[in-house]
Structures are given as C-alpha cells and as structure tokens.
Rosetta silent file (secondary structure, phi, psi, omega in degrees, C-alpha in Angstrom):
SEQUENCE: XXXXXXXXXXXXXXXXXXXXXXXXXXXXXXXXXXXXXXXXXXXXXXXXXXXXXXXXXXXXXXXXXXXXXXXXXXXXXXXXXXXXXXXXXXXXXXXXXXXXXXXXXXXXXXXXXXXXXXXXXXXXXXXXXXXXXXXXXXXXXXXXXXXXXXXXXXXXXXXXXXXXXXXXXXXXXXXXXXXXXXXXXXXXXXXXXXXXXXXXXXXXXXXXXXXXXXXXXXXXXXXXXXXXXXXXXX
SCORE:     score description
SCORE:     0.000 S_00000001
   1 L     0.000  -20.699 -163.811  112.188  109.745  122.766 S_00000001
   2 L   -87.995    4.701  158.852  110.875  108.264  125.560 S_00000001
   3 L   -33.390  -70.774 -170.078  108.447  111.478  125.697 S_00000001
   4 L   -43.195  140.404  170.089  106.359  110.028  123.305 S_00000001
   5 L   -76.671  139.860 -171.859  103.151  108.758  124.669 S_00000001
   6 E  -119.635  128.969  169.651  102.751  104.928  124.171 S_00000001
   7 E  -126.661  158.491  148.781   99.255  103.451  124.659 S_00000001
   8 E  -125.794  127.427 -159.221   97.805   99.913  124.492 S_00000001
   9 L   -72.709  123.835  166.548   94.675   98.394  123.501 S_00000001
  10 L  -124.719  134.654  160.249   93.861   95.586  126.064 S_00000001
  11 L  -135.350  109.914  161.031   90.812   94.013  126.843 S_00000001
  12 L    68.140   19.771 -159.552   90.660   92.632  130.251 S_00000001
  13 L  -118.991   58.006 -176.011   93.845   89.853  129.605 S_00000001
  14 H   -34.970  -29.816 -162.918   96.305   90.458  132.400 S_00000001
  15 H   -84.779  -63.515 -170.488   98.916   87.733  130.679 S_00000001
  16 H   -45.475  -49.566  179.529   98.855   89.969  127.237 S_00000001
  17 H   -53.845  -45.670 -162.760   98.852   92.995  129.693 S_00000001
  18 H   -65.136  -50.359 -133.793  101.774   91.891  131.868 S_00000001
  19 H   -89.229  -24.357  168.938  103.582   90.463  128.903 S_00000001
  20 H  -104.133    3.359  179.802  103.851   94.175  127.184 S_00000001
  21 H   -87.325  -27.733  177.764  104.258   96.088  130.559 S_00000001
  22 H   -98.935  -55.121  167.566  107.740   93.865  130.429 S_00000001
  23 H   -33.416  -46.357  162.843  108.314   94.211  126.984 S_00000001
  24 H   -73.553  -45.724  170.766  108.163   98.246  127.284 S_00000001
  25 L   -81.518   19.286  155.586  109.951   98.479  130.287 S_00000001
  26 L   -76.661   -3.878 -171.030  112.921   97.120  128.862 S_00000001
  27 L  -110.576   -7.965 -170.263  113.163  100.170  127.183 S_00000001
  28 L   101.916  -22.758 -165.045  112.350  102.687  130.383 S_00000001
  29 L   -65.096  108.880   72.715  108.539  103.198  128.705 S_00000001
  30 L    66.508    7.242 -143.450  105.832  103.614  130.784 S_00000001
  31 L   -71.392  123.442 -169.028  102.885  102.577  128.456 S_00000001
  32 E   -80.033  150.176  169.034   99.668  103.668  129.065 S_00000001
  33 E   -86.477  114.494 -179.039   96.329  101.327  129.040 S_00000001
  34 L   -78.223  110.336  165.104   93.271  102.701  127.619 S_00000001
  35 L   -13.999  128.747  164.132   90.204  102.009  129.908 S_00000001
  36 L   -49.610  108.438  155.865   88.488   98.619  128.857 S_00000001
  37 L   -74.179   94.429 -164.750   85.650   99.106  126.399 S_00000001
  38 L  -111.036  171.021 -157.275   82.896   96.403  127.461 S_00000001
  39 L   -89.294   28.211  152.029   79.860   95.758  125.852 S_00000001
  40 L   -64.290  -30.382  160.818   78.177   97.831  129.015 S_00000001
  41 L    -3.148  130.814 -165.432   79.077  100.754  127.082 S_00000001
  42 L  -104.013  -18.325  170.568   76.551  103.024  126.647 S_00000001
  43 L   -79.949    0.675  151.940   77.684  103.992  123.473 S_00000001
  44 L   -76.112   -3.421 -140.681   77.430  100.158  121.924 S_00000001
  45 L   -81.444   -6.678  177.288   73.870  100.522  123.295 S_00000001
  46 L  -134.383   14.144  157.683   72.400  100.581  119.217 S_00000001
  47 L   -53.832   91.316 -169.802   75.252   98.955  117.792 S_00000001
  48 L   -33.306  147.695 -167.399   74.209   95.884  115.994 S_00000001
  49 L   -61.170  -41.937  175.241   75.032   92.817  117.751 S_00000001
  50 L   -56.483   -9.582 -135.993   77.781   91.313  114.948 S_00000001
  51 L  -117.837  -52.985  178.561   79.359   94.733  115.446 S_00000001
  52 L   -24.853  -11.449  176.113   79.996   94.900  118.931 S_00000001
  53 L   -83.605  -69.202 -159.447   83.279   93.614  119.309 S_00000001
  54 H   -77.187  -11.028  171.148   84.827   95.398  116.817 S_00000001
  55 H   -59.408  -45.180  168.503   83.157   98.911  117.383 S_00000001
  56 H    -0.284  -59.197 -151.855   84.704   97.848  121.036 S_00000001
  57 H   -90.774  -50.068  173.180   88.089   98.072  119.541 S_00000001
  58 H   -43.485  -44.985 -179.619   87.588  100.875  117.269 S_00000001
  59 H   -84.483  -55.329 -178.724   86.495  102.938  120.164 S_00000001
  60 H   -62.705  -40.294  162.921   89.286  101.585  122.899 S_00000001
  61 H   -77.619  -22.059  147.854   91.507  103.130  119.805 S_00000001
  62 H   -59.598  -40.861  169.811   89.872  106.440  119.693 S_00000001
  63 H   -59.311  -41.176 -173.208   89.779  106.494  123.481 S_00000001
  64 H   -68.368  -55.199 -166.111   93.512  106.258  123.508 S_00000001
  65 H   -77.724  -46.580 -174.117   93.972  108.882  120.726 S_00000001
  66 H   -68.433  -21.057  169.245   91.392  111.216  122.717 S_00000001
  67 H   -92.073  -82.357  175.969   93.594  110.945  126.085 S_00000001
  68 H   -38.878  -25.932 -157.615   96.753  111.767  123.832 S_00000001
  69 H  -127.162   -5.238 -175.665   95.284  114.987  122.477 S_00000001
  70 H   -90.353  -52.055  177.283   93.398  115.674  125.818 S_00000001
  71 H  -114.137   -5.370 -125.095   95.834  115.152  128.247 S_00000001
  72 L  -164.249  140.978  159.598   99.137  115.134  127.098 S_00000001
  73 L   -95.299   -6.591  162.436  101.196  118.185  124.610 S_00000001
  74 L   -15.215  140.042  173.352  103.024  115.744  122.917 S_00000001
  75 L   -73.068  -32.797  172.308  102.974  116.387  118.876 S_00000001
  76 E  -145.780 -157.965 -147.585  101.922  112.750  118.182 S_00000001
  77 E   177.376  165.404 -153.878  101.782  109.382  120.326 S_00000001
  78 E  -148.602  109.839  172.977  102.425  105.639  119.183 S_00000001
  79 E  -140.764  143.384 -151.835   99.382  103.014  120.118 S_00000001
  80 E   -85.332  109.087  136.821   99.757   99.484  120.063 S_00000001
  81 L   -74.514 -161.035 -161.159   97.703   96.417  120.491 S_00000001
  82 L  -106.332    4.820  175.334   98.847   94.007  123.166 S_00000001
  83 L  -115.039   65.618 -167.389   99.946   90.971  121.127 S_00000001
  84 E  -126.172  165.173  178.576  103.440   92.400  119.452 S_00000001
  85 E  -130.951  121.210 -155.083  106.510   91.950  119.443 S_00000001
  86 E   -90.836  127.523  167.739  108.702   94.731  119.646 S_00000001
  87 E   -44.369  125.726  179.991  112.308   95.396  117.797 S_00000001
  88 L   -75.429   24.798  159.157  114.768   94.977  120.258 S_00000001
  89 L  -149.167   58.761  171.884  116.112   98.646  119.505 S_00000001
  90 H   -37.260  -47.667 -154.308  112.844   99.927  119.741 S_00000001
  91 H   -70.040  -55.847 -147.649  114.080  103.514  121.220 S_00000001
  92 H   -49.004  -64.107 -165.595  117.306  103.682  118.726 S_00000001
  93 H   -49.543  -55.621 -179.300  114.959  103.179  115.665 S_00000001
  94 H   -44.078  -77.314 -166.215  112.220  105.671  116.889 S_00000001
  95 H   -45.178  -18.187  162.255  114.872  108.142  117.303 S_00000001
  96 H   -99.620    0.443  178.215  115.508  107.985  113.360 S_00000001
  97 L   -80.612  -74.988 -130.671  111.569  107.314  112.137 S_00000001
  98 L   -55.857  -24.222  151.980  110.214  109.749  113.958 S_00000001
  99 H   -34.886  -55.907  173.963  112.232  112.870  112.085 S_00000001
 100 H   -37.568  -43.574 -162.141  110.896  111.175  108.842 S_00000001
 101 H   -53.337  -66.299  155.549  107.810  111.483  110.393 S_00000001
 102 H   -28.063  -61.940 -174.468  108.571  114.649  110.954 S_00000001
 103 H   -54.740  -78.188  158.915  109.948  115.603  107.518 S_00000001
 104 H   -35.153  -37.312 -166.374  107.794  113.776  105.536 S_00000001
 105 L    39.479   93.150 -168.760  104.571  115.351  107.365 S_00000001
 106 L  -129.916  142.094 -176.164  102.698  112.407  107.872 S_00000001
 107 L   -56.108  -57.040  178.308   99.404  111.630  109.537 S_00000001
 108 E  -160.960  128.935 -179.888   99.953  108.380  110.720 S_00000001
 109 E  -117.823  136.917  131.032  102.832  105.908  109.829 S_00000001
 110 E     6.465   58.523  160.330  102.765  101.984  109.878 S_00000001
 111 E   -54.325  -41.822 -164.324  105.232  100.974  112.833 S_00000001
 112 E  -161.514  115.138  168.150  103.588   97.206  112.412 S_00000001
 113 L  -159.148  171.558 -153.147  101.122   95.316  110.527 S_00000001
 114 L   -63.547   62.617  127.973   99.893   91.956  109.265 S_00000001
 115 L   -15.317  113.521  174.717  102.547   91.820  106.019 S_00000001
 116 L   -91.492  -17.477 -165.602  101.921   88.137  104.440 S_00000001
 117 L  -140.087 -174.265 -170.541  105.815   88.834  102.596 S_00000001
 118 L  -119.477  106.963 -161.607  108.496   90.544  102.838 S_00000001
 119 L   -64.247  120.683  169.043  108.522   94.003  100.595 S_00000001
 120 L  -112.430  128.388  170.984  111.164   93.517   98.037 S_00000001
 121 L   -75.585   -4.813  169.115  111.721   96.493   95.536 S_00000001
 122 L   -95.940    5.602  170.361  113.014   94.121   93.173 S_00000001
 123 L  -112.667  141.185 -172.115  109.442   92.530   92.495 S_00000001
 124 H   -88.184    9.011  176.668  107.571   94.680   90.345 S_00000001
 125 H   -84.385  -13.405 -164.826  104.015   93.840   92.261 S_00000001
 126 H  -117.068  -11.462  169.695  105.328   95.377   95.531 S_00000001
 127 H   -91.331  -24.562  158.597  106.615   98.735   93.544 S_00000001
 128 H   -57.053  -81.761 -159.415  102.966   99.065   92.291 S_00000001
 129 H   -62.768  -27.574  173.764  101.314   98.102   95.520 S_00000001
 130 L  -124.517   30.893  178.546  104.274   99.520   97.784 S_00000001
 131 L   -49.437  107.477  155.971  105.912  102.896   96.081 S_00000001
 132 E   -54.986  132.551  167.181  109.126  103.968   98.166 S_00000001
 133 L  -102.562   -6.034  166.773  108.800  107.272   98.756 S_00000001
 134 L   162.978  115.889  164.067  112.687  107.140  100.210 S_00000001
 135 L  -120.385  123.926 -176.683  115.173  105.043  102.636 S_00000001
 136 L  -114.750  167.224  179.630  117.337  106.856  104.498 S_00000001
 137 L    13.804   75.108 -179.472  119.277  105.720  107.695 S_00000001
 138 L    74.205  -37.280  159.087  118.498  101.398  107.578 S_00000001
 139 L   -88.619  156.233 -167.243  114.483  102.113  106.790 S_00000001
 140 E  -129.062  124.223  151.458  112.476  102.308  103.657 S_00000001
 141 E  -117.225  155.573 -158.866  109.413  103.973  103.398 S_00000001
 142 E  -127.499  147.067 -165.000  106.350  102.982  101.824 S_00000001
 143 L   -93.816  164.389  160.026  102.840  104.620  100.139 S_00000001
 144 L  -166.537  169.745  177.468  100.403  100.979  100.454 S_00000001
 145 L   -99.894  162.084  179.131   97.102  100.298   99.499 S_00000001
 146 L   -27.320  -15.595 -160.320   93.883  100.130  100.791 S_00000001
 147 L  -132.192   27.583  161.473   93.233   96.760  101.679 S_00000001
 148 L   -77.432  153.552 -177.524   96.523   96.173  103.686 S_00000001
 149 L  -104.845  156.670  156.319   95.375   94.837  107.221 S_00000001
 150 L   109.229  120.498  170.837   96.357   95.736  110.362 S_00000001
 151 L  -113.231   66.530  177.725   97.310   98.556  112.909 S_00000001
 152 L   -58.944  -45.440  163.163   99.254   96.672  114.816 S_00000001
 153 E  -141.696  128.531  129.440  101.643   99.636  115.980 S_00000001
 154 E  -152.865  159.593 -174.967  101.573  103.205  114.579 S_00000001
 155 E   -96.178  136.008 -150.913  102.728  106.393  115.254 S_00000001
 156 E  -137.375  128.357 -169.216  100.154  109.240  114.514 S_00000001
 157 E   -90.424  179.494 -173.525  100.490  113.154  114.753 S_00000001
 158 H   -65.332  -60.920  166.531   97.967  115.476  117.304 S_00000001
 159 H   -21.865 -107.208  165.471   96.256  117.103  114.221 S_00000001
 160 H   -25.766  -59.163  156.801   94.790  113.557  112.578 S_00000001
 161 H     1.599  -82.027 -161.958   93.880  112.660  116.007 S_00000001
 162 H   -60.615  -36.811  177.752   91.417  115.170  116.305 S_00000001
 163 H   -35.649  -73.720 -164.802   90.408  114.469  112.817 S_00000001
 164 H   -79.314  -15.454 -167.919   89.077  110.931  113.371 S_00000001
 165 H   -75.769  -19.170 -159.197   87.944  111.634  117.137 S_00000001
 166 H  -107.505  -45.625  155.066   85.507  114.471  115.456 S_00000001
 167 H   -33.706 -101.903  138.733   84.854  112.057  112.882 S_00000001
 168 L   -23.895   49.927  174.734   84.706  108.231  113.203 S_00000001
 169 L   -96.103 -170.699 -156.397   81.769  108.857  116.082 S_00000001
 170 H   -87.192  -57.671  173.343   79.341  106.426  116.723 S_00000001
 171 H   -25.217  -35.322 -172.955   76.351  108.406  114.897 S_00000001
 172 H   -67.538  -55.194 -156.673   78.853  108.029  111.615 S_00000001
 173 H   -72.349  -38.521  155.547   78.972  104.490  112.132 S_00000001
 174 H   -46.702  -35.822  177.273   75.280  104.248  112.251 S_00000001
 175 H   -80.770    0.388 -167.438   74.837  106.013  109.709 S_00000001
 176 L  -125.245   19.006  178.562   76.957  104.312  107.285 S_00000001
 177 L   -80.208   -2.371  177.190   76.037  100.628  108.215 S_00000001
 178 L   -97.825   30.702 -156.428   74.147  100.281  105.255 S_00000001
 179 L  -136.916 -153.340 -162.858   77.254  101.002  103.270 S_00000001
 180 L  -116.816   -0.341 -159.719   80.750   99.831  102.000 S_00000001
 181 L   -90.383  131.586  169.805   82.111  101.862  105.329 S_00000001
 182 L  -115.410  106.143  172.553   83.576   99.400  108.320 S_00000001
 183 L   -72.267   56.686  174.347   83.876  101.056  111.494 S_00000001
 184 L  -134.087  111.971 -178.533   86.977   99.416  112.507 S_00000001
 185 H    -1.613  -60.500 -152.774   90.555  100.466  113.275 S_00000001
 186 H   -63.147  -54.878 -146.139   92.279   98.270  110.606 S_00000001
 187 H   -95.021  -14.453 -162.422   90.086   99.889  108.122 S_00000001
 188 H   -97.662  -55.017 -147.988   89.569  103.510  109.456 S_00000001
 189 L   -75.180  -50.070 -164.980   92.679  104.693  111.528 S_00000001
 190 L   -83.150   -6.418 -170.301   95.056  103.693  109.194 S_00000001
 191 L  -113.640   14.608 -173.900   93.039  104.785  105.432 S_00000001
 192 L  -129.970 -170.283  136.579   92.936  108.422  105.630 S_00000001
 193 L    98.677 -151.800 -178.198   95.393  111.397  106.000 S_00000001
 194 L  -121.471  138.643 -152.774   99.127  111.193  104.493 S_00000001
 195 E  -149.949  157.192  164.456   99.925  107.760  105.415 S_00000001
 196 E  -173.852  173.591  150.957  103.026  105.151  104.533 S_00000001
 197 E  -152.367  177.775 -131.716  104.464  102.704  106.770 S_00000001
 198 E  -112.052  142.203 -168.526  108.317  102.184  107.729 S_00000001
 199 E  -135.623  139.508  -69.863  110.041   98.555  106.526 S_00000001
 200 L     0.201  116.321  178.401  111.696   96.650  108.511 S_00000001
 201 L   -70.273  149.093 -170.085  108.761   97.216  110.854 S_00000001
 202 L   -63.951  -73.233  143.627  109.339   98.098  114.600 S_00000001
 203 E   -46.776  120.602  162.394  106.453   95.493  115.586 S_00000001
 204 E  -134.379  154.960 -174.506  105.158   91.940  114.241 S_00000001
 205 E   -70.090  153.578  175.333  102.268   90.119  115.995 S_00000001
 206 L   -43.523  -53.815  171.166  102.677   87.698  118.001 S_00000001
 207 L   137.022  -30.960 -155.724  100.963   85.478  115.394 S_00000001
 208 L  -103.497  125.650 -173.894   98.230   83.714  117.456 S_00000001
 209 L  -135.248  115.040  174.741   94.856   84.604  116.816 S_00000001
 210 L   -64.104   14.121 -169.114   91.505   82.919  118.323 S_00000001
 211 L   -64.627 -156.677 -112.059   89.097   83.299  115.604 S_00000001
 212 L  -156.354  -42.212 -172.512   86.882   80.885  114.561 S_00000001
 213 L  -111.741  125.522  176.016   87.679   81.097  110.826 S_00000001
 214 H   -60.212  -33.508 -170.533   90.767   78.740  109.855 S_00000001
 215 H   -80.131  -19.081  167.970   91.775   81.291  107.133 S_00000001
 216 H   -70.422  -55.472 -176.133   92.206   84.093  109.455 S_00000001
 217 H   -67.844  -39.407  158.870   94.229   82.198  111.991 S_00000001
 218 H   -22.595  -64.611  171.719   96.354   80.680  108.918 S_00000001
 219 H   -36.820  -66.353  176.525   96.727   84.297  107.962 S_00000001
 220 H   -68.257  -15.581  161.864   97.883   85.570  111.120 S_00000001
 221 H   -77.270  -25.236 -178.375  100.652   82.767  111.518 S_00000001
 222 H   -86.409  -63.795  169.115  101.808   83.364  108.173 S_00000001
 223 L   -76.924   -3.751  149.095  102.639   86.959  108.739 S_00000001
 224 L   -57.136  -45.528 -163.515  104.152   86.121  112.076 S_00000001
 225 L  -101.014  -11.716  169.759  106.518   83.600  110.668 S_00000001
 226 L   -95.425   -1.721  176.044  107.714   85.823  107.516 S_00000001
 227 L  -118.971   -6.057  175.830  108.586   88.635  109.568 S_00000001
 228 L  -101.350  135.566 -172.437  109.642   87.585  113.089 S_00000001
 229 L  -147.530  148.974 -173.671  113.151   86.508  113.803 S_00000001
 230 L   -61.970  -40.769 -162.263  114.561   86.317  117.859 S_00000001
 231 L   -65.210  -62.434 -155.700  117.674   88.344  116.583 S_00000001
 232 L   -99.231   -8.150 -168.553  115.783   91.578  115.305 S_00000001
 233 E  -143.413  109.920  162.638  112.315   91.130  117.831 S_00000001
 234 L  -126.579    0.000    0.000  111.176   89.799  121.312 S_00000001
C-alpha cells in the first residue's frame, strides 16, 4: 500500500507542511509536495483577479495529478490538502478501500470532506442525498450530491486523471467564466466520473479556516467537531 503515490497541496506554510510530513511518516509514507502555484504564474496571467487564488489551487491539484500520470505507473494516487487529520490506521484502512475502489471501478472516491453530520442510514434525507451503494469490511459507501464541499483527501484512478488534465485547462476556464461553471477543485475534481465517497472517512480537516466570511469559518468548525475524535484521528 505504501506504493500508492500521496501528494499534498501546500502553499508556501512550512508549519502545515512540517505538520503532515510527521503525520505521514508515521505511517512509512513519503508524501510528495506539488510545486507552489504563485500568482507569478504565467498561466494566472488573464485570470480575473477574484479568481486567482482559487484557480491557484485548482491548478496546484492538477499539477499533482499530472506528475502522478507523468511520472509515476501507479494505477491511481491519493492527494491531500495540508490541513487534515489522518485516521490513525490510515495504511490498514487503505488496504480494504482501495479493492472497493478497485471493484467498484471508480473514478475518484471521497477519502475526506467537509460533512456538517454524520451519515446515518436511518434518516431518510441522507438515503436520498447519500444512497449506499454497499458496506463491506467496517466502511459504507456512498453515491452524494452535487453540492457536497470539499476534496479534502481522495483517491483517484490514472484514467480520470488524464481526463480532467486534458480538460479543466485554463482556456476552459476562460471560456466558461461567464457561466454556472467554477473552476475549482471542490467543484470540478470531485463532480465528474463514477464517484462515491467511503464513511467513516480516512481524513477530517483540521477545522480552522482564515476566511473573512464568519459563515464559512463557522462551517468549517462545525464539520471538524462532528467528525473528529483523538481515538479514531490525529
């Protein structure tokens, strides 16, 4: 398992960086950093100014998936951002998703993402909005809908790779700014293909988020504190 390529999205933050370079190598993993995407970029260079951040990020996630399919024979790869907190039997679990993955033939699955609750199959809003497709060995997997947030962790096969790297280019994203289209991971990476993601998730964010807007960080605290517990994460 430890085969699998691991990458993480960083930008410039040595304490986030440090703080998941110790987090993976509790496990033996190696996890690679994808090259900082600053707004020197030459490919930000007509990117509308509000945009710039998050095309940043969007791109620092493509760069990662382009280095996996580039460099590496692996079938898929597992990328990250840098403020998670990883199940403390990170490998053991991987060694039973990733068959599912397998099995299932799935594009890209859901390892971690902003979850305001806790999926219960015994409410009938999360079997509309969250149809198991089957739990086998401690995980449940789930179909979800469009407007869940967050790529927090997922694992993603070589195929769909190439798919959005041929895709998702920057000319797309220009071309669609007058549109309902966002050209951002959360909304992109994670919305196409054959997709689910795997509950109890591997990864929950840290929690802490610097925006600006109270309802966001409120958000991101809320799905910190229903899913993180010291016993199952650290």
């Amino acid at each position: 398992m430890n085969k699998i390529p691991f990458y993480v999205v960083n930008f410039k933050n040595e304490t986030r960086r440090n703080k998941m370079l110790e987090r993976f190598r509790h496990f033996g993993v190696e996890p690679i950093f994808t090259p900082e995407v600053g707004g020197n970029d030459p490919r930000l260079d007509k990117a509308p100014d509000n945009c710039k951040r998050v095309w940043a990020v969007m791109l620092q996630h493509l760069d990662s998936l382009r280095h996996f399919v580039e460099k590496t024979q692996q079938p898929y790869c597992i990328v990250c951002e840098d403020d998670i907190h990883l199940s403390r039997h990170l490998i053991n679990d991987l060694e039973k998703i990733v068959p599912q993955f397998q099995r299932k033939q799935l594009d890209v699955l859901l390892l971690g993402c902003l979850l305001p609750f806790a999926i219960d199959m015994a409410t009938c809003l999360h079997r509309q909005y969250f149809p198991m497709m089957e739990q086998v060995d401690g995980f449940s997997y789930h179909r979800y809908p469009d407007d869940l947030w967050g790529c927090q962790m997922y694992l993603i096969s070589r195929d769909y790779s190439r798919f959005l790297i041929s895709t998702y280019t920057i000319p797309y994203a220009l071309d669609h700014l007058n549109t309902s289209f966002n050209y951002n991971p959360d909304w992109v990476i994670t919305k196409n293909g054959n997709r689910a993601l795997v509950y109890p998730m591997v990864a929950v964010e840290e929690g802490v988020n610097v925006s600006n807007d109270a309802s966001q960080v409120w958000f991101h605290r809320h799905c910190h504190a229903v899913n993180f517990n010291e016993k199952n994460y650290f």
